Tab-separated table of C-alpha atoms in Angstrom:
chain	number	residue	atom	x	y	z
R	705	UNK	CA	15.734	8.547	31.465
R	706	UNK	CA	18.428	6.917	30.075
R	707	UNK	CA	17.721	3.117	28.586
R	708	UNK	CA	18.882	-0.053	26.386
R	709	UNK	CA	16.235	-2.057	24.923
R	710	UNK	CA	16.256	-5.418	23.605
R	711	UNK	CA	14.033	-8.783	21.378
R	712	UNK	CA	12.172	-10.386	23.020
R	713	UNK	CA	12.971	-13.573	23.376
R	714	UNK	CA	13.488	-16.513	23.718
R	715	UNK	CA	14.996	-17.296	20.720
R	716	UNK	CA	15.451	-20.603	19.533
R	717	UNK	CA	17.243	-21.329	16.478
R	718	UNK	CA	18.515	-24.433	14.415
R	719	UNK	CA	22.243	-25.252	14.696
R	720	UNK	CA	24.058	-23.360	11.786
R	721	UNK	CA	20.922	-20.190	11.574
R	722	UNK	CA	22.188	-16.566	10.699
R	723	UNK	CA	21.635	-15.211	14.625
R	724	UNK	CA	20.415	-11.401	15.001
R	725	UNK	CA	19.822	-10.114	18.896
R	726	UNK	CA	17.849	-5.916	18.093
R	727	UNK	CA	18.910	-3.588	20.678
R	728	UNK	CA	18.118	-0.329	20.538
R	729	UNK	CA	19.711	2.514	23.501
R	730	UNK	CA	18.324	6.371	24.491
R	731	UNK	CA	20.853	7.986	25.128
R	732	UNK	CA	22.173	12.007	25.912
R	733	UNK	CA	25.634	11.874	25.017
R	734	UNK	CA	27.322	9.072	23.384
R	735	UNK	CA	28.145	5.938	25.285
R	736	UNK	CA	29.884	3.320	25.087
R	737	UNK	CA	28.488	-0.060	23.783
R	738	UNK	CA	28.455	-3.978	25.232
R	739	UNK	CA	27.467	-6.981	24.781
R	740	UNK	CA	27.494	-9.667	27.652
R	741	UNK	CA	27.415	-13.830	27.525
R	742	UNK	CA	25.985	-15.752	30.387
R	743	UNK	CA	26.033	-19.245	30.309
R	744	UNK	CA	23.821	-21.679	32.721
R	745	UNK	CA	25.453	-21.515	35.303
R	746	UNK	CA	27.695	-18.961	35.023
R	747	UNK	CA	28.251	-14.698	35.911
R	748	UNK	CA	28.647	-12.848	32.572
R	749	UNK	CA	30.878	-12.545	30.252
R	750	UNK	CA	31.862	-9.350	28.231
R	751	UNK	CA	31.755	-11.090	24.573
R	752	UNK	CA	31.936	-7.366	22.726
R	753	UNK	CA	31.411	-3.631	22.648
R	754	UNK	CA	31.965	-1.094	20.392
R	755	UNK	CA	33.207	3.057	22.234
R	756	UNK	CA	31.773	5.619	19.366
R	757	UNK	CA	29.777	5.535	16.026
R	758	UNK	CA	29.994	2.846	13.478
R	759	UNK	CA	32.479	1.045	15.297
R	760	UNK	CA	32.157	-2.720	15.077
R	761	UNK	CA	33.422	-5.235	18.106
R	762	UNK	CA	33.403	-8.880	17.334
R	763	UNK	CA	34.501	-12.298	18.890
R	764	UNK	CA	33.755	-15.462	18.539
R	765	UNK	CA	32.233	-15.511	15.370
R	766	UNK	CA	30.329	-12.265	16.875
R	767	UNK	CA	29.575	-8.583	15.333
R	768	UNK	CA	27.629	-5.392	16.246
R	769	UNK	CA	28.386	-2.613	14.615
R	770	UNK	CA	27.857	0.860	16.779
R	771	UNK	CA	24.839	3.211	14.910
R	772	UNK	CA	24.257	6.299	15.835
R	773	UNK	CA	22.086	7.575	13.286
R	774	UNK	CA	19.625	4.208	14.792
R	775	UNK	CA	21.172	4.271	18.114
R	776	UNK	CA	21.550	0.698	17.883
R	777	UNK	CA	23.489	-2.955	18.232
R	778	UNK	CA	22.205	-5.632	17.241
R	779	UNK	CA	24.112	-8.407	17.120
R	780	UNK	CA	24.480	-11.230	14.933
R	781	UNK	CA	26.137	-14.191	14.590
R	782	UNK	CA	26.008	-15.775	10.694
R	783	UNK	CA	25.982	-19.244	11.714
R	784	UNK	CA	25.006	-21.106	15.523
R	785	UNK	CA	26.616	-23.580	17.391
R	786	UNK	CA	24.776	-25.473	20.567
R	787	UNK	CA	27.896	-23.629	22.284
R	788	UNK	CA	26.079	-20.649	22.173
R	789	UNK	CA	22.601	-20.988	24.145
R	790	UNK	CA	23.072	-18.918	26.436
R	791	UNK	CA	21.433	-14.081	27.676
R	792	UNK	CA	22.699	-12.423	26.270
R	793	UNK	CA	22.976	-8.938	27.264
R	794	UNK	CA	23.320	-6.229	24.983
R	795	UNK	CA	24.637	-2.263	27.847
R	796	UNK	CA	25.440	1.060	28.196
R	797	UNK	CA	27.568	2.896	29.949
R	798	UNK	CA	25.928	5.380	31.966
R	799	UNK	CA	28.311	8.007	33.604
R	800	UNK	CA	31.984	7.606	33.895
R	801	UNK	CA	30.872	4.777	37.222
R	802	UNK	CA	27.871	2.692	35.983
R	803	UNK	CA	25.951	0.633	33.133
R	804	UNK	CA	22.710	0.477	32.086
R	805	UNK	CA	21.302	-3.189	30.800
R	806	UNK	CA	18.588	-4.199	28.462
R	807	UNK	CA	16.031	-6.781	29.747
R	808	UNK	CA	18.110	-10.098	27.978
R	809	UNK	CA	17.360	-12.265	25.464
R	810	UNK	CA	17.517	-16.448	26.222
R	811	UNK	CA	18.989	-17.841	22.865
R	812	UNK	CA	18.287	-21.746	22.608
R	813	UNK	CA	20.310	-23.550	19.740
R	814	UNK	CA	19.011	-27.102	19.004
R	815	UNK	CA	20.660	-29.406	17.360
O	805	UNK	CA	43.543	-14.171	34.549
O	806	UNK	CA	40.232	-11.774	36.206
O	807	UNK	CA	38.941	-12.878	39.503
O	808	UNK	CA	35.689	-12.210	40.745
O	809	UNK	CA	34.469	-14.711	43.642
O	810	UNK	CA	31.432	-13.940	45.843
O	811	UNK	CA	30.838	-16.432	48.531
O	812	UNK	CA	27.893	-18.563	48.405
O	813	UNK	CA	25.923	-20.266	45.018
O	814	UNK	CA	22.862	-21.257	46.332
O	815	UNK	CA	21.573	-19.750	49.887
O	816	UNK	CA	18.852	-19.425	51.933
O	817	UNK	CA	17.052	-18.034	54.084
O	818	UNK	CA	14.559	-16.770	56.639
O	819	UNK	CA	12.346	-13.693	56.390
O	820	UNK	CA	13.954	-11.578	59.126
O	821	UNK	CA	17.344	-13.213	58.922
O	822	UNK	CA	19.975	-10.531	58.318
O	823	UNK	CA	21.949	-11.969	54.938
O	824	UNK	CA	25.548	-11.158	54.687
O	825	UNK	CA	26.825	-11.659	50.700
O	826	UNK	CA	30.568	-11.822	49.994
O	827	UNK	CA	32.276	-10.313	46.760
O	828	UNK	CA	36.466	-10.773	46.642
O	829	UNK	CA	37.842	-9.333	43.852
O	830	UNK	CA	41.740	-9.725	42.741
O	831	UNK	CA	42.318	-7.264	40.374
O	832	UNK	CA	43.607	-4.562	42.315
O	833	UNK	CA	40.112	-2.607	41.212
O	834	UNK	CA	38.528	0.668	42.434
O	835	UNK	CA	35.591	-0.030	41.500
O	836	UNK	CA	33.393	-2.842	42.865
O	837	UNK	CA	28.885	-3.107	41.876
O	838	UNK	CA	26.256	-4.985	43.506
O	839	UNK	CA	23.285	-6.372	41.020
O	840	UNK	CA	19.543	-8.531	41.536
O	841	UNK	CA	18.925	-10.170	37.977
O	842	UNK	CA	15.350	-11.336	38.009
O	843	UNK	CA	13.464	-12.606	34.607
O	844	UNK	CA	12.144	-10.114	32.353
O	845	UNK	CA	13.834	-7.233	34.475
O	846	UNK	CA	17.695	-7.588	33.008
O	847	UNK	CA	20.045	-6.001	35.733
O	848	UNK	CA	19.543	-3.687	38.252
O	849	UNK	CA	22.323	-1.242	40.158
O	850	UNK	CA	21.347	-2.173	44.011
O	851	UNK	CA	24.897	-0.473	44.962
O	852	UNK	CA	28.592	0.813	44.329
O	853	UNK	CA	31.579	1.793	45.379
O	854	UNK	CA	34.567	2.971	43.979
O	855	UNK	CA	37.175	3.388	46.645
O	856	UNK	CA	37.543	1.558	50.119
O	857	UNK	CA	35.251	2.996	52.782
O	858	UNK	CA	33.364	4.487	49.439
O	859	UNK	CA	29.930	3.719	47.966
O	860	UNK	CA	26.590	5.352	46.242
O	861	UNK	CA	23.447	4.106	46.547
O	862	UNK	CA	21.969	2.106	42.730
O	863	UNK	CA	18.798	2.525	40.542
O	864	UNK	CA	17.031	-0.260	44.152
O	865	UNK	CA	18.930	0.166	47.361
O	866	UNK	CA	15.796	0.497	49.095
O	867	UNK	CA	16.136	-2.894	51.987
O	868	UNK	CA	20.499	-3.535	51.032
O	869	UNK	CA	23.665	-1.728	52.636
O	870	UNK	CA	26.852	-2.838	51.296
O	871	UNK	CA	30.171	-2.258	53.361
O	872	UNK	CA	34.025	-2.300	51.643
O	873	UNK	CA	36.820	-2.020	54.032
O	874	UNK	CA	39.349	-2.952	51.899
O	875	UNK	CA	39.491	-2.649	48.680
O	876	UNK	CA	39.165	-6.144	47.581
O	877	UNK	CA	36.351	-7.116	49.014
O	878	UNK	CA	32.749	-5.957	49.225
O	879	UNK	CA	29.621	-6.985	51.143
O	880	UNK	CA	25.740	-6.622	50.285
O	881	UNK	CA	23.961	-6.911	53.260
O	882	UNK	CA	20.279	-7.381	53.726
O	883	UNK	CA	19.349	-6.169	56.716
O	884	UNK	CA	15.883	-8.108	57.539
O	885	UNK	CA	15.273	-10.543	54.550
O	886	UNK	CA	11.619	-10.161	52.774
O	887	UNK	CA	10.565	-12.761	50.470
O	888	UNK	CA	10.457	-10.291	47.147
O	889	UNK	CA	14.742	-10.195	47.712
O	890	UNK	CA	14.407	-13.829	46.222
O	891	UNK	CA	16.536	-12.769	43.139
O	892	UNK	CA	20.439	-13.870	41.578
O	893	UNK	CA	22.335	-11.568	42.929
O	894	UNK	CA	25.580	-10.846	40.534
O	895	UNK	CA	29.057	-8.795	42.015
O	896	UNK	CA	31.261	-7.086	39.324
O	897	UNK	CA	34.399	-5.085	39.284
O	898	UNK	CA	36.540	-2.858	37.084
O	899	UNK	CA	38.850	-1.409	37.313
O	900	UNK	CA	39.199	3.295	37.765
O	901	UNK	CA	40.071	3.956	34.325
O	902	UNK	CA	38.249	1.311	32.169
O	903	UNK	CA	34.944	0.359	31.115
O	904	UNK	CA	34.677	-3.316	31.081
O	905	UNK	CA	32.817	-5.097	34.247
O	906	UNK	CA	34.180	-8.538	35.293
O	907	UNK	CA	31.641	-10.603	37.068
O	908	UNK	CA	31.243	-13.078	39.726
O	909	UNK	CA	29.794	-16.870	39.662
O	910	UNK	CA	26.555	-14.928	40.882
O	911	UNK	CA	24.574	-16.065	43.826
O	912	UNK	CA	21.175	-17.375	44.218
O	913	UNK	CA	18.902	-16.726	46.711
O	914	UNK	CA	15.965	-17.940	48.088
O	915	UNK	CA	14.371	-16.558	51.396
O	916	UNK	CA	11.609	-18.337	52.688
């Protein structure tokens, strides 16, 4: 069935490093794509989204571009901070009602 | 500001107990969802509701039921809790015309 695959974690980086978290999806149509973030002890919150091919979502210095040709939506940030430590989930819409989530990638940023 | 609240942050129950997890949203959203979150498995959809008294099974409904008597409230029920239902449970809501889901803080349930 349709799915979302994220790069395995955990990922550990030093402050100010460049971040990429890979996400690929399978889909029969043209889903909308999302990155959600879960800070320690909290629920998920939307980080960014893109609704069609070549759209770029951005928020808080994070970016992701909807690549239909490679069925990817990789998350990037040029200079990470300790406060970016969290679990990141890639997701896609399924039909009109549901979201399908990847397994999550735990990111730890060391000072 | 969007607000989804869950009745408990942490819950400890015994095997065989009936467990109620409550979720309330204040955004007048039509759609509400219950997920469980387990390490390495991401979020898996248990049930969702697209209107009052309406419900649909998600990917892992076995051992769970739900109730939506009012638009703002969506309850998840574990009829007879088992140890393999130890997990983090997340509630979400969504406006009928939108795609973004808004999540509550989660309930961490431990079944002994």
